Short mmCIF file of C-alpha atoms in Angstrom, two decimals:
data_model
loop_
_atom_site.label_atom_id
_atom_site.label_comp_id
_atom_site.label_asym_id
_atom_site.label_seq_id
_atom_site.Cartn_x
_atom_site.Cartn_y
_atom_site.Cartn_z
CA UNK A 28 -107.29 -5.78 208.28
CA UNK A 29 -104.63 -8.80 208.23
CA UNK A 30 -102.61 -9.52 211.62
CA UNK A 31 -99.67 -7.60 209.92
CA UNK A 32 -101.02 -5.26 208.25
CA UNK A 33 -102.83 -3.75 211.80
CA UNK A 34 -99.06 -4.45 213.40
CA UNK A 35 -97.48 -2.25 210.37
CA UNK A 36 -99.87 0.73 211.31
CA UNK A 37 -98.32 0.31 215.15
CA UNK A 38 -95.26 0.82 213.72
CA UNK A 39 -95.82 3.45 211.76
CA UNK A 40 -97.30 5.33 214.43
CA UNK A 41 -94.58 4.68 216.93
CA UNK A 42 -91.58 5.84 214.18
CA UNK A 43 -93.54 8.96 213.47
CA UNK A 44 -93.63 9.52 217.55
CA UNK A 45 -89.90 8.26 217.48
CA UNK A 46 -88.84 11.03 214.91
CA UNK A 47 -90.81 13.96 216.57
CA UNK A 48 -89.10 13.06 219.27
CA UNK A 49 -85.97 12.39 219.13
CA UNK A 50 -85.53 14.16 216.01
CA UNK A 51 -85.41 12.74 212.28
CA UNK A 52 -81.76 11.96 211.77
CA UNK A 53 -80.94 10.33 215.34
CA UNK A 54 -80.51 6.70 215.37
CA UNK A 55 -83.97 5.84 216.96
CA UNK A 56 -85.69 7.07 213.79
CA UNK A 57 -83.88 5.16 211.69
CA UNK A 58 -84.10 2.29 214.00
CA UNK A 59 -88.08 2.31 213.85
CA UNK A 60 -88.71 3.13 210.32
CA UNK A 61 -86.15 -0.19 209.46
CA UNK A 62 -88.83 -2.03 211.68
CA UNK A 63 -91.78 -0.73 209.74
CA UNK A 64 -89.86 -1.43 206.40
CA UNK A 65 -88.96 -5.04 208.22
CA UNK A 66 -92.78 -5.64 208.11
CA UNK A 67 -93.63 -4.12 205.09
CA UNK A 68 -91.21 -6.16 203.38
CA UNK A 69 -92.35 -9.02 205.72
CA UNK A 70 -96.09 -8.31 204.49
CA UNK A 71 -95.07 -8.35 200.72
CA UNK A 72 -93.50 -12.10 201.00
CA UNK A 73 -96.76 -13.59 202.50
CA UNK A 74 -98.75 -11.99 199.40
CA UNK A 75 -96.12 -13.44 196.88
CA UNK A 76 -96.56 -16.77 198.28
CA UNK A 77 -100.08 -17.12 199.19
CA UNK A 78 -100.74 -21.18 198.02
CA UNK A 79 -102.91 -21.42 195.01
CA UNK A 80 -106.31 -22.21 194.61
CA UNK A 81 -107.57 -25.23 192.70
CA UNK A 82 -109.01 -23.35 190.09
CA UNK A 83 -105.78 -21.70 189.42
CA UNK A 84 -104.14 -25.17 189.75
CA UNK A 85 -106.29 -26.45 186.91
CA UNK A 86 -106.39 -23.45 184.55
CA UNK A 87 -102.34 -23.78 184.84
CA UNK A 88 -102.73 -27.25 183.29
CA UNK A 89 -105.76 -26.67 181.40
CA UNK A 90 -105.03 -22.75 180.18
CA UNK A 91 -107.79 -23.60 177.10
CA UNK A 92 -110.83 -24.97 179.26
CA UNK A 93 -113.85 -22.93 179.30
CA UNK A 94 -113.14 -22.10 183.24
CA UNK A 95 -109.83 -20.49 182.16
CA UNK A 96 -111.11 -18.36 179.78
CA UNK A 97 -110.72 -14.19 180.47
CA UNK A 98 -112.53 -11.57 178.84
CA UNK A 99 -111.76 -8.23 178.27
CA UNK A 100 -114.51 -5.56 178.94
#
């Protein structure tokens, strides 16, 4: 499990001990789950922008090579 990913599961943990606690609607709740959709959100960027490979580079400029090719089961 990533670095972030093991942090999100903190968070989620401490919201859901937040809530129970101090009840759904107060303002700690809604404090913790923002920081748990903070990371989440935080956790999708990092995916979206994770650098290429050089296989990928080349099949971008060479879509027809042999390498590039998919198949379809």
């Amino acid at each position: 499990m990533s670095n972030i990913q093991a942090k999100i599961e903190e968070e989620l943990i401490q919201a859901r001990e937040v809530c129970d606690i101090s009840g759904g609607n107060s303002k700690e709740c809604a404090a913790a789950w923002d920081a748990v959709e903070e990371l989440q959100a935080e956790a999708s960027h990092q995916r979206q922008n994770k650098p290429k490979t050089s296989l990928e580079k080349y099949c971008d400029d060479n879509p027809d090579a042999a390498e590039c090719r998919l198949y379809e089961d």
